[in-house]
Coordinates of C-alpha atoms in Angstrom, one line a residue:
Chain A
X1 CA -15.6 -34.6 11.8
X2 CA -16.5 -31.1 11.0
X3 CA -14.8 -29.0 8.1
X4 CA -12.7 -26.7 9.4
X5 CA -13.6 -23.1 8.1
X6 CA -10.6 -23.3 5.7
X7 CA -11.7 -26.5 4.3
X8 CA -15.2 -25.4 4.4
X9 CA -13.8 -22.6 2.0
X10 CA -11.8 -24.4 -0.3
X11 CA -13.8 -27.6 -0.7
X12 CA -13.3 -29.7 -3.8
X13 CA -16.1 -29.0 -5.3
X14 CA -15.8 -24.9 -5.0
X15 CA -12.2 -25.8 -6.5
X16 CA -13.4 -27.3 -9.1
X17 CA -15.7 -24.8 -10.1
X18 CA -13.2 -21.9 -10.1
X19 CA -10.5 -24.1 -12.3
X20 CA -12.9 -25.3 -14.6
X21 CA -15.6 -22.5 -14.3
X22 CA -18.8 -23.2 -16.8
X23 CA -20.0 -20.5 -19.2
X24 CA -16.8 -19.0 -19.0
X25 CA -15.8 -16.7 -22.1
X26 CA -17.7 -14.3 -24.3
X27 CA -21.2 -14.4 -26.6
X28 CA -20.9 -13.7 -29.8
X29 CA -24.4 -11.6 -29.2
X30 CA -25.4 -10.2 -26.0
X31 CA -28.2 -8.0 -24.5
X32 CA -26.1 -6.5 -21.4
X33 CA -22.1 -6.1 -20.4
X34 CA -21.4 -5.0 -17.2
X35 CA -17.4 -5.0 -15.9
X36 CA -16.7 -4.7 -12.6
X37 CA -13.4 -4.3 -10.5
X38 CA -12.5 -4.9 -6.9
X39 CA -10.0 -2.1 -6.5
X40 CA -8.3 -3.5 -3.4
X41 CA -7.7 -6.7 -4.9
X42 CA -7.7 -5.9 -8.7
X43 CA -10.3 -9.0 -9.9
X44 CA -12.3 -7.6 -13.2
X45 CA -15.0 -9.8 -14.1
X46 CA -17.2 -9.1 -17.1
X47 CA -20.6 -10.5 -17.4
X48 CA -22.6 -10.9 -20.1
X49 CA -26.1 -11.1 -20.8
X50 CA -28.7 -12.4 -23.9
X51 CA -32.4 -12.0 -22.7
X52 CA -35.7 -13.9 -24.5
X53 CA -39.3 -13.8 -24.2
X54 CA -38.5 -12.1 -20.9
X55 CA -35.9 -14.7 -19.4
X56 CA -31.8 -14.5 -18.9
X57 CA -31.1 -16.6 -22.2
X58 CA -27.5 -17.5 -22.1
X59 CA -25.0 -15.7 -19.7
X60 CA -21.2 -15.9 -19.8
X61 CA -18.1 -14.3 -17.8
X62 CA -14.7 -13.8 -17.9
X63 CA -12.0 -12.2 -16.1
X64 CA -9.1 -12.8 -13.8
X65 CA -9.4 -13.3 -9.9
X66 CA -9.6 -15.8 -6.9
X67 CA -10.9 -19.0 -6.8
X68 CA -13.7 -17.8 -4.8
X69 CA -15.0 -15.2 -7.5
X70 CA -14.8 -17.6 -10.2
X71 CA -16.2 -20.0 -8.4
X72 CA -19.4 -17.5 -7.8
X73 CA -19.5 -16.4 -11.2
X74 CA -19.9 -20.3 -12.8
X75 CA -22.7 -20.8 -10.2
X76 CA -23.7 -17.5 -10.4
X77 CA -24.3 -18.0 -14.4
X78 CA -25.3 -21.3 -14.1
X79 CA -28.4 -20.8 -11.8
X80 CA -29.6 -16.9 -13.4
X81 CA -30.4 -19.3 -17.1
X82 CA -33.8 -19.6 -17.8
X83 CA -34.6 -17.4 -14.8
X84 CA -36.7 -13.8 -15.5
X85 CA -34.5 -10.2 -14.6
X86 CA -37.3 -9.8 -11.2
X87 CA -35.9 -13.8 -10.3
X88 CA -32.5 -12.5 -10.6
X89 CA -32.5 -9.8 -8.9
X90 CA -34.2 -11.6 -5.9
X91 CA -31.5 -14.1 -6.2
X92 CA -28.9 -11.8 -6.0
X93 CA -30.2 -10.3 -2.7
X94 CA -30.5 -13.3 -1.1
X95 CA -26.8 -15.0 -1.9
X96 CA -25.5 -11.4 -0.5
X97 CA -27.8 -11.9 2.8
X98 CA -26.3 -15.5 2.6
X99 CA -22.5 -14.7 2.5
X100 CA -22.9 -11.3 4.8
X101 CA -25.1 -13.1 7.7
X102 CA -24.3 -16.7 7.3
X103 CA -27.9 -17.8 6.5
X104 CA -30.8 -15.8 4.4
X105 CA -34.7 -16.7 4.3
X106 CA -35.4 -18.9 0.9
X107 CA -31.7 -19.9 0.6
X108 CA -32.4 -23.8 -1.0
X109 CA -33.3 -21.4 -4.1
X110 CA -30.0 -20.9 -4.8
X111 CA -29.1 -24.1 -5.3
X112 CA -25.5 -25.3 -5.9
X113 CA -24.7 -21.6 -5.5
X114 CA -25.0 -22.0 -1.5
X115 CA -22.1 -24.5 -1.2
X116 CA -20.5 -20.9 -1.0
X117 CA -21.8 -19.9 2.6
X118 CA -18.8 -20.9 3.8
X119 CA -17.5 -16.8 2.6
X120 CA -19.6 -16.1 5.6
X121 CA -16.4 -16.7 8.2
X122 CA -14.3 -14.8 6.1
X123 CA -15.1 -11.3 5.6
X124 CA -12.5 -9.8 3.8
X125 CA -13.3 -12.3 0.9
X126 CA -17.3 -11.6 1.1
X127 CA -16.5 -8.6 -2.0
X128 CA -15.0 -11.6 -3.9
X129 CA -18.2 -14.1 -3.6
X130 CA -20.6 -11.0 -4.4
X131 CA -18.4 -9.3 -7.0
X132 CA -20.3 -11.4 -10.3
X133 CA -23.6 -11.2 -8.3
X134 CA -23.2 -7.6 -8.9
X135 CA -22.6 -7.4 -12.0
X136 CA -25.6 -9.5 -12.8
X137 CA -27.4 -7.1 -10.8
X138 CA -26.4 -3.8 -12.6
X139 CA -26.4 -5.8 -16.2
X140 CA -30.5 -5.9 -15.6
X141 CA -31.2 -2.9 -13.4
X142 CA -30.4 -1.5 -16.9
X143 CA -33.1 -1.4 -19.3
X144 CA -31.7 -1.4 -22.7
X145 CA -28.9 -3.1 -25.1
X146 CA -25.6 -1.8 -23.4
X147 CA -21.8 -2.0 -22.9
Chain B
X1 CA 15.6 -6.0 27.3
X2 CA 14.8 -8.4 25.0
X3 CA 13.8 -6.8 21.2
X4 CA 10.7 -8.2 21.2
X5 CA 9.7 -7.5 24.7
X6 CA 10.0 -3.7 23.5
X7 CA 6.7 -4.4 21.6
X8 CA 3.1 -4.4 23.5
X9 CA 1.6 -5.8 20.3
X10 CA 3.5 -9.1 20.8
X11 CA 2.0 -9.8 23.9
X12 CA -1.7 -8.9 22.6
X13 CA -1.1 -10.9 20.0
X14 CA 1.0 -13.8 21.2
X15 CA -0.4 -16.4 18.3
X16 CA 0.2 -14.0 15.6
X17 CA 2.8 -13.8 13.3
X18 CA 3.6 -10.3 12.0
X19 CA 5.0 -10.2 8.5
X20 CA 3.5 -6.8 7.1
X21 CA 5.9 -4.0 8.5
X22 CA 6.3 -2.7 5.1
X23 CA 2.6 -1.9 5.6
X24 CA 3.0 -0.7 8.8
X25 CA 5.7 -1.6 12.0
X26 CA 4.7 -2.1 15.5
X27 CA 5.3 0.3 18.0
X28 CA 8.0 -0.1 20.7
X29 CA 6.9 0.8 24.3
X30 CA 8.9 4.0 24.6
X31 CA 7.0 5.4 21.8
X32 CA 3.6 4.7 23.1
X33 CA 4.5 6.1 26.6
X34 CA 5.3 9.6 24.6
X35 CA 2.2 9.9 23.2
X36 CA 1.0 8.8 26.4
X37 CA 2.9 11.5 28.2
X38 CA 2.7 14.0 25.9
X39 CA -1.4 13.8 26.0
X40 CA -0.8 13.7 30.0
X41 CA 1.9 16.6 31.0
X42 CA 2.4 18.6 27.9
X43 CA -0.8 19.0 26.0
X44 CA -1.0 22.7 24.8
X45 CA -1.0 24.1 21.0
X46 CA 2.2 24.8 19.7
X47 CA 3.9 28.2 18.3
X48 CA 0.9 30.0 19.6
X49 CA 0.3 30.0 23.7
X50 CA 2.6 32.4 25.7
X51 CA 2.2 30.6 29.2
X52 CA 5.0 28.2 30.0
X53 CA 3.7 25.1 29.2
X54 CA 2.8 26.1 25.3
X55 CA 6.4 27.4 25.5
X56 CA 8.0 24.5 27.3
X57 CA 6.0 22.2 24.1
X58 CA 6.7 24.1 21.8
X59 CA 10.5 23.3 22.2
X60 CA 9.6 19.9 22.7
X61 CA 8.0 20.0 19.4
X62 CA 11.1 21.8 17.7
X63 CA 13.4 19.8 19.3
X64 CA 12.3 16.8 17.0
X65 CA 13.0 19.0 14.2
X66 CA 16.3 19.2 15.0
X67 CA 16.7 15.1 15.6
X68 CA 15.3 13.9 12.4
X69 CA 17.8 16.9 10.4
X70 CA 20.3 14.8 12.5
X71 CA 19.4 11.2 12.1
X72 CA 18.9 12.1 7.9
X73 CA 22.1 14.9 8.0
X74 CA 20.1 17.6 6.6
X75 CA 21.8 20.7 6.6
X76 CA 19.8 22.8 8.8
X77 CA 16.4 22.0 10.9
X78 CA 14.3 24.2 8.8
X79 CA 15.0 21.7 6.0
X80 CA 12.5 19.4 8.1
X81 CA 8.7 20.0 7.2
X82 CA 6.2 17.9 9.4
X83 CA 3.5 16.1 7.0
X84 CA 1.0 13.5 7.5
X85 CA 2.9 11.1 5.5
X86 CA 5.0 10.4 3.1
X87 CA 2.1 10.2 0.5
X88 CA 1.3 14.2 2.0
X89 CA 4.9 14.8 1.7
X90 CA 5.3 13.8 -2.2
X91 CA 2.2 15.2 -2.7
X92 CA 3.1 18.5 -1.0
X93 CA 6.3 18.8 -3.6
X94 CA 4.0 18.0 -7.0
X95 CA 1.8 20.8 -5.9
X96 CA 4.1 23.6 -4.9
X97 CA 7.4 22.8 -6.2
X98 CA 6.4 21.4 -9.6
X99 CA 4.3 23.9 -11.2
X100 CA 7.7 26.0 -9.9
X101 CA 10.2 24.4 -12.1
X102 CA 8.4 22.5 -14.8
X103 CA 7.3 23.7 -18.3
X104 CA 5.0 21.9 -21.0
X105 CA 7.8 20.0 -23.0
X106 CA 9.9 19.3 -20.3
X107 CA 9.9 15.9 -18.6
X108 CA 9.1 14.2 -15.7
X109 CA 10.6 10.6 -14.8
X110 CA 9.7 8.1 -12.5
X111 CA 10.4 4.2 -12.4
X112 CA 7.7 1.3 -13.1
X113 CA 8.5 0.3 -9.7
X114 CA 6.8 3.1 -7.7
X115 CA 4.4 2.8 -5.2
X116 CA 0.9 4.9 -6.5
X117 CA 2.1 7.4 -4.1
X118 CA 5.3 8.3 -6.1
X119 CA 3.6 7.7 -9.4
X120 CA 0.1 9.5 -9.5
X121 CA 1.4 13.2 -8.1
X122 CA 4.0 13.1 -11.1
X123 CA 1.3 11.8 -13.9
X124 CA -1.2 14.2 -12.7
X125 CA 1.5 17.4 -12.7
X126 CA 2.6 16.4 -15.7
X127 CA -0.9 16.8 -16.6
X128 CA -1.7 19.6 -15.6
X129 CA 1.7 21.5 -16.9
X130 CA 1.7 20.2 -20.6
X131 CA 5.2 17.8 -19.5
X132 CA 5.5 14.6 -21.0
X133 CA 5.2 11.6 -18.1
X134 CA 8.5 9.4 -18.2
X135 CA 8.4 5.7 -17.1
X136 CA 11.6 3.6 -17.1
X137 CA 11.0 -0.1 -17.8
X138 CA 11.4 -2.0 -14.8
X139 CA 14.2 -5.2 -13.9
X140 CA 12.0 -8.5 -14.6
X141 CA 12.1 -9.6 -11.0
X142 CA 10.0 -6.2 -10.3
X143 CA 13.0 -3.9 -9.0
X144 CA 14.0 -0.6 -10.0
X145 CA 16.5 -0.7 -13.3
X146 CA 18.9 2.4 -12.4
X147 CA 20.5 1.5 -15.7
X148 CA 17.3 2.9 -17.7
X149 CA 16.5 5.3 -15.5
X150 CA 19.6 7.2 -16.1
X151 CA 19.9 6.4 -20.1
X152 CA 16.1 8.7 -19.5
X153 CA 17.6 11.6 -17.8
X154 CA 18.5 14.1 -20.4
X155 CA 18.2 17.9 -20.7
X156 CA 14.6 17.9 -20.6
X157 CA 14.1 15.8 -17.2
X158 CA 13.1 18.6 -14.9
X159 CA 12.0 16.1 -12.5
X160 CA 13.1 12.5 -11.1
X161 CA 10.9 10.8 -8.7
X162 CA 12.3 7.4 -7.3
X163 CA 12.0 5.5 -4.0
X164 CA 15.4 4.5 -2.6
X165 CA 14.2 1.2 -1.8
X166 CA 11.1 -0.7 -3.6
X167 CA 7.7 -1.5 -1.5
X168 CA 7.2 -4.7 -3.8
X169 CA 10.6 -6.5 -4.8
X170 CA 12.4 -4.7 -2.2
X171 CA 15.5 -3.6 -4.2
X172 CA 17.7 -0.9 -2.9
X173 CA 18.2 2.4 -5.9
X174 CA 21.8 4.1 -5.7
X175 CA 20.2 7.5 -5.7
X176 CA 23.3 9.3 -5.9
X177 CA 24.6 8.7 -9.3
X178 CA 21.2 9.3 -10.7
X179 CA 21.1 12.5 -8.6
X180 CA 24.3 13.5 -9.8
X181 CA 22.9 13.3 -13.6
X182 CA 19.6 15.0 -13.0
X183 CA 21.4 17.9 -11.2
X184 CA 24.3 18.2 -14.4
X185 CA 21.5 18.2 -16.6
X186 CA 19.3 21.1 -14.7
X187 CA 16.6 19.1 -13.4
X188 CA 15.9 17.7 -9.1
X189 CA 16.0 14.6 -7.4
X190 CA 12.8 13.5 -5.7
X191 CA 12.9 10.8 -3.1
X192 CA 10.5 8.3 -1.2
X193 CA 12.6 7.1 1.4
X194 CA 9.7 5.3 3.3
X195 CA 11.2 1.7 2.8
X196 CA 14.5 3.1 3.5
X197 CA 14.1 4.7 6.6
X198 CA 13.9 1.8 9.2
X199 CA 16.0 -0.5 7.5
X200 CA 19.3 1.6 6.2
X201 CA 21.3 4.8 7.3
X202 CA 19.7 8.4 5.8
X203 CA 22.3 10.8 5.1
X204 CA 20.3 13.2 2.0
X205 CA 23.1 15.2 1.8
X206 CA 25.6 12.4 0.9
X207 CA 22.6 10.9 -1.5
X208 CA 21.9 14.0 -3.7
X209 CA 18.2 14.4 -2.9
X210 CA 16.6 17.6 -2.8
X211 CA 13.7 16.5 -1.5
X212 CA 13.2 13.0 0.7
X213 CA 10.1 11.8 2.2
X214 CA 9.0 9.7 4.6
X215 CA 6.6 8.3 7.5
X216 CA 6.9 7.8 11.2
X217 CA 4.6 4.7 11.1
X218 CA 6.9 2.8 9.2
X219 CA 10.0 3.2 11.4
X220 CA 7.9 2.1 14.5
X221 CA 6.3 5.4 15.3
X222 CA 2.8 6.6 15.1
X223 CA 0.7 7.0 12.2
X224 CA -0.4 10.3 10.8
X225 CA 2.9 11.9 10.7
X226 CA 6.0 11.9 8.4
X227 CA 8.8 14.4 7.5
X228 CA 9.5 15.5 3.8
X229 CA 13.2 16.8 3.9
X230 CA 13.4 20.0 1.5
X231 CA 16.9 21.6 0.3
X232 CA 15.8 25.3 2.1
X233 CA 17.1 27.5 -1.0
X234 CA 14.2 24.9 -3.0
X235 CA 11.7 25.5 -0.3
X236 CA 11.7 28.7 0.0
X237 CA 10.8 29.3 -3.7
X238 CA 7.8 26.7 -3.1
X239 CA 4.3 29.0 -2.7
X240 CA 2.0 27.1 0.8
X241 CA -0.7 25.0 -0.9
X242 CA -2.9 25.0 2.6
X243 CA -3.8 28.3 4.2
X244 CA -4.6 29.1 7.7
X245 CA -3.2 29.3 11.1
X246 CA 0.6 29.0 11.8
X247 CA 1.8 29.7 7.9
X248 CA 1.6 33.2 8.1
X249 CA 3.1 36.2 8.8
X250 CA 0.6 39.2 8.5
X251 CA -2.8 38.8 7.7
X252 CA -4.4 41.9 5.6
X253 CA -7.1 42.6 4.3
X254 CA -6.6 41.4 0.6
X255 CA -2.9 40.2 1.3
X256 CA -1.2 37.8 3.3
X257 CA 2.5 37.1 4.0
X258 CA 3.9 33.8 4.7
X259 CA 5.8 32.3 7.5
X260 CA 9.1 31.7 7.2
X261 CA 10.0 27.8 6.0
X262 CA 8.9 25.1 7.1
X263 CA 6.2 26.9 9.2
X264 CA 4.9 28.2 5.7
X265 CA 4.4 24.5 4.8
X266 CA 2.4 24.0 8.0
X267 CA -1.1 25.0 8.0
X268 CA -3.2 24.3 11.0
X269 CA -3.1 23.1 14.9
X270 CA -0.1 20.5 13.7
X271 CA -0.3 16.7 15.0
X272 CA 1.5 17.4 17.9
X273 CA 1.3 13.6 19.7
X274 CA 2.1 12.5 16.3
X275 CA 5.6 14.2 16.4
X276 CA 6.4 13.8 20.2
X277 CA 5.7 10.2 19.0
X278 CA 8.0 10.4 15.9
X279 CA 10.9 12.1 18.2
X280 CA 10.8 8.7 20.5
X281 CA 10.8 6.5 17.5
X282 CA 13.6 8.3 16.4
X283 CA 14.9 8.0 19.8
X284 CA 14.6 4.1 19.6
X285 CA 15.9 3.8 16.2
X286 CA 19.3 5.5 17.6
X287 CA 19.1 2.3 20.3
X288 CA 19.8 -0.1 17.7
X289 CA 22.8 -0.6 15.6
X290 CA 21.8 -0.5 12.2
X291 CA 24.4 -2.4 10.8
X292 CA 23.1 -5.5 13.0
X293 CA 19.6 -4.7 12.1
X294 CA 20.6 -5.0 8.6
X295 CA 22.3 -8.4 8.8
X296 CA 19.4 -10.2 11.0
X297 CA 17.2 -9.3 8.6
X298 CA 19.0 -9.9 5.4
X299 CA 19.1 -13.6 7.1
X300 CA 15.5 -13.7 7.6
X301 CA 15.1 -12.7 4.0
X302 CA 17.4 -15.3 2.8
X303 CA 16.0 -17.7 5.4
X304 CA 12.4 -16.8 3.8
X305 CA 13.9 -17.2 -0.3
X306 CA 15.2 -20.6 0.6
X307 CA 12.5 -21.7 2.0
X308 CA 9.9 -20.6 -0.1
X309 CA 12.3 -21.7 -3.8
X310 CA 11.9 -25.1 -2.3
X311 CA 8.0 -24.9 -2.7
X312 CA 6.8 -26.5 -6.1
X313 CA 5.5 -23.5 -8.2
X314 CA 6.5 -20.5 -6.0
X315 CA 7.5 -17.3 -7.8
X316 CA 9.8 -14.8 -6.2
X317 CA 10.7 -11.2 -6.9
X318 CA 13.8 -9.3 -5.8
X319 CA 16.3 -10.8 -5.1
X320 CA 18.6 -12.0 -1.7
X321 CA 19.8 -8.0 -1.0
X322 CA 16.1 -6.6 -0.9
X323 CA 15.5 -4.7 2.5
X324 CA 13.2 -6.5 4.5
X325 CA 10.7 -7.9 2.0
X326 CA 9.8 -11.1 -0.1
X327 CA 7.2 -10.9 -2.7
X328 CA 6.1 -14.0 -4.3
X329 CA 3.4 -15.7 -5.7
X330 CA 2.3 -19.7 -5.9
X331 CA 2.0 -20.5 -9.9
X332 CA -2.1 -20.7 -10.7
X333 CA -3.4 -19.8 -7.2
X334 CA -4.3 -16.2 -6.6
X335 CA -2.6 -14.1 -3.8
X336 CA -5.7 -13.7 -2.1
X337 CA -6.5 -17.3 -1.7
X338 CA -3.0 -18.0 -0.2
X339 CA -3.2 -14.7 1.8
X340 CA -6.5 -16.1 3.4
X341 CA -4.9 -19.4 3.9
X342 CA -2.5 -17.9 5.9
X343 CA -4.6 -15.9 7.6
X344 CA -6.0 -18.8 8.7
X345 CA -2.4 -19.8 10.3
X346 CA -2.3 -16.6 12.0
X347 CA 0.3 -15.3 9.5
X348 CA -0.2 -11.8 8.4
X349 CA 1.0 -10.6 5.2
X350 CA -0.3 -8.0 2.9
X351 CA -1.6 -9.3 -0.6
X352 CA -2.8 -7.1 -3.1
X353 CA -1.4 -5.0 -5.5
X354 CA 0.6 -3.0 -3.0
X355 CA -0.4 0.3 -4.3
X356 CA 1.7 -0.4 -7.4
X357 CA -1.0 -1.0 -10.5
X358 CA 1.6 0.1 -12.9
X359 CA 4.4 -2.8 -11.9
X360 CA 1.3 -5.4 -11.1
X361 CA 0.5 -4.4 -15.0
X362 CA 4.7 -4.9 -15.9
X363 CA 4.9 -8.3 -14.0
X364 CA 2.1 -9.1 -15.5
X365 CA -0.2 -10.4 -11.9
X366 CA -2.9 -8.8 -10.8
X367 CA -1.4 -8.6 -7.6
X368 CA 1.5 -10.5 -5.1
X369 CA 1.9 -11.9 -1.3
X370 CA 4.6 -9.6 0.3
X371 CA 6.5 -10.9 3.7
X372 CA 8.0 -7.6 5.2
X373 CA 9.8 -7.8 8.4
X374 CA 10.9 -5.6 11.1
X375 CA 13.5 -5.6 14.0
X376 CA 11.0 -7.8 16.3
X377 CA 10.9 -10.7 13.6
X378 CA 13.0 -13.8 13.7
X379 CA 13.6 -17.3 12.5
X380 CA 10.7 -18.8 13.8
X381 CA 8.4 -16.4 12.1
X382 CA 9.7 -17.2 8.6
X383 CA 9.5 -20.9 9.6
X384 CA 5.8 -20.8 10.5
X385 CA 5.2 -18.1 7.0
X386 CA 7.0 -21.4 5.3
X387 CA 5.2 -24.2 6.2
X388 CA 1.7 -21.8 5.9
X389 CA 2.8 -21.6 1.8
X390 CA 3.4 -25.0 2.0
X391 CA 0.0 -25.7 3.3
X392 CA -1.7 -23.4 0.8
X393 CA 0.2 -25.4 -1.9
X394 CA -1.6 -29.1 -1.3
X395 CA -5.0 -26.7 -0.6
X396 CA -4.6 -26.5 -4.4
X397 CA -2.3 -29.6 -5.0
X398 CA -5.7 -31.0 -7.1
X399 CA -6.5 -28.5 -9.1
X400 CA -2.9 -27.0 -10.3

């Protein structure tokens, strides 16, 4: 049988991401820090950033929100490692073509990430899915060592 | 006929479960078929025309002025300025009455409790006029704590802005006695009456309120118009903050005088529709008997409490007197997750921070689930918001 849309949403493994979120916390020495709010619901995320020889080196988050923004911030973190700022930013556009539309061209590059498609049905909470995708977005449209 | 049946929106929306009249109510019938009506017979600009019909709507118009100074026992209609809203009414006494009364040292108190509507006005005149920004600590279940409010009133409090009912915890604020020691102490008594007015009598008079604001979309009339109640001798020493047609008196060259109050207050081709609209819901209101109203939903509340208490982790606010609404919250999930599980029931209730940062920040949550209810609600609408929680809870049963 089908998962219904709810289920779809809250499956056990996007639970389990959000309440036990990897690279969750703060580096002790970072290139980039980008905080980002979603007014209407008041999540804050902060990401953080350490870049070398060209490549997203470590990455952590933290904040408060809803299962589904910390769920996209863990995979969010977890797949941008080891991957060069012009990789991430592709990334980023295609997980927000993902959750807007449904589906987006080049989508089995996200990985894991994609288990969260299932924002797609639920528009209100699309802000939520994209909010650490954002961040990551802004942290490396910025050139230099920053707060 | 049959409350419910007085509501169009009902039979749209047979499946749905409305829980979010503190948001907004429904609209009965009657009120739709004025604005209807109005549009249809009596559309012509008001206070201006000299034909008949601009005449005959015109006293249409005024005659709702003189119904909401009698549903809220203001002394005279001119006490009654139309606004957009109570947010455009609180707004409209910050901007002209404050800088008016208040002087850099004196103070300015509000509670933790108030909606962002009630708040930011007061913290940005404060601001702007050099007075210090008083906020009395809240009750822990999120309420208003008139106890501290008053122990803040002193010489020095030119200005107390509280809501006579809460938008998050619900709790009802004896304005009087607070009123009673601004005014001995020099200062004015600022109220946002727009939880009160659908749920509870108005009488400003008997309250102590020199000013009182509210909307019509909240007592099951349209949106886009309200009513901020003035004391007259207070309004008219208040300058117009919007300029233009209908305000004035003569227009000269490099001086203008003002209309007399409240036309002074009211710049522009006013929302007409919006206050024929107001005049039915005021109309309706005067169908029910308030005292009833009060009781059914005072059991829906306490229907809701019970049944939510009983659900492993819930968190309430308020307590079993609030008007009409039930915050809570399910221990480790976030309001938004259960608000979209709900959703998915066909429950609506708001979740959010309910345009109340500063008592999110004091309850320490970064926002809450609110059940509000209106005249239209009953039993089986709590039942179905119950079990909905109860489903969100096993959603998360594994990881909490």
């Amino acid at each position: 049988m089908p998962l219904s849309k709810l289920d779809q949403l809250y499956r056990q493994v996007i639970l389990d991401e959000a309440y036990h979120p990897r690279h969750h916390g703060t580096l002790p020495d970072y290139d980039h820090s980008v905080t980002l709010q979603n007014p209407s619901c008041g999540d804050v995320l902060t990401l953080q950033l350490k870049l070398s020889d060209g490549r997203v080196a470590d990455a952590k988050f933290s904040g408060s929100g809803c299962t589904i923004s910390q769920a996209s911030g863990s995979l969010m973190t977890d797949l941008i490692i080891g991957k060069t700022p012009a990789a991430v930013q592709q990334l980023v556009e295609t997980f927000s073509t993902l959750v807007i539309d449904g589906h987006a061209p080049a989508e089995e590059a996200l990985g894991d990430a994609a288990i969260l498609k299932g924002v797609h049905d639920f528009p209100a909470r699309i802000k939520c899915a994209t909010l650490a995708w954002k961040a990551a977005s802004q942290a490396l449209s910025k050139g230099e060592r920053h707060d | 006929m049959r409350m419910r049946e007085q509501f169009p929106f009902f039979a749209a929306h047979p499946e749905l479960t409305y829980l979010d009249s503190a948001a907004t109510s429904q609209k009965p019938q009657a009120v739709l078929a004025a604005l209807h009506d109005y549009y249809v017979e009596d559309n012509a600009n008001v206070h201006r025309g000299l034909y008949q019909l601009a005449y005959a709507t015109t006293e249409k118009y005024e005659a709702v002025r003189q119904q909401i100074a009698a549903h809220i026992h203001a002394a005279r209609p001119e006490e009654i300025v139309y606004t957009r809203s109570t947010t455009d009414g609180l707004n409209l006494v910050a901007a002209s009455f404050g800088p008016v009364v208040v002087r850099p040292g004196d103070e300015i108190l509000v509670s933790g409790a108030e909606h962002h509507s009630n708040f930011i006005p007061w913290q940005q005149l404060a601001e702007r006029t050099g007075a210090t920004f008083v906020i009395a600590p809240v009750q822990a279940d999120g309420n208003t704590d008139a106890a501290q409010v008053a122990q803040l009133i002193s010489s020095r409090t030119k200005i107390v802005a509280l809501a006579s009912v809460t938008n998050v915890a619900g709790g009802a604020v004896a304005i009087r006695p607070l009123a009673d020691r601004v005014h001995a102490n020099g200062g004015f008594m600022v109220v946002d009456g727009a939880q009160q007015i659908a749920h509870l009598p108005v009488d400003v008079q008997a309250m102590g309120a020199d000013f009182f604001a509210f909307s019509g979309h909240k007592m099951y009339g349209p949106t886009g118009i309200g009513t901020l109640y003035g004391r007259y001798d207070l309004l008219e020493k208040m300058p117009p903050v919007q300029f233009g047609g209908e305000m004035i008196d003569t227009v000269m060259d490099q001086d203008t005088t003002w209309a007399e109050v409240p036309l002074k207050f009211e710049a522009g081709t006013p929302n007409i529709a919006g206050v024929i609209g107001l005049g039915a819901a005021f109309d309706f209101m005067a169908t029910l008997d308030l005292a009833a109203v009060r009781a059914h939903e005072q059991a829906l509340v306490a229907r809701l409490r019970t049944g939510l208490a009983a659900i492993d982790g819930i968190q309430l606010y308020g307590d079993e007197a609030s008007i009409g609404i039930v915050s809570f919250n399910l221990t480790g999930v976030h309001p938004h997750d259960v608000a979209t599980i709900l959703d998915e029931a066909q429950v609506a209730v708001r979740a959010g921070h309910h345009c109340a940062q500063p008592l999110m920040a004091r309850l320490g949550v970064p926002a809450t689930v609110r059940a509000s209810v209106g005249v239209y609600n009953n039993e089986a609408d709590i039942d179905r918001l119950i079990a909905a929680v109860q489903s969100a809870r096993r959603v998360f049963d594994a990881v909490i």
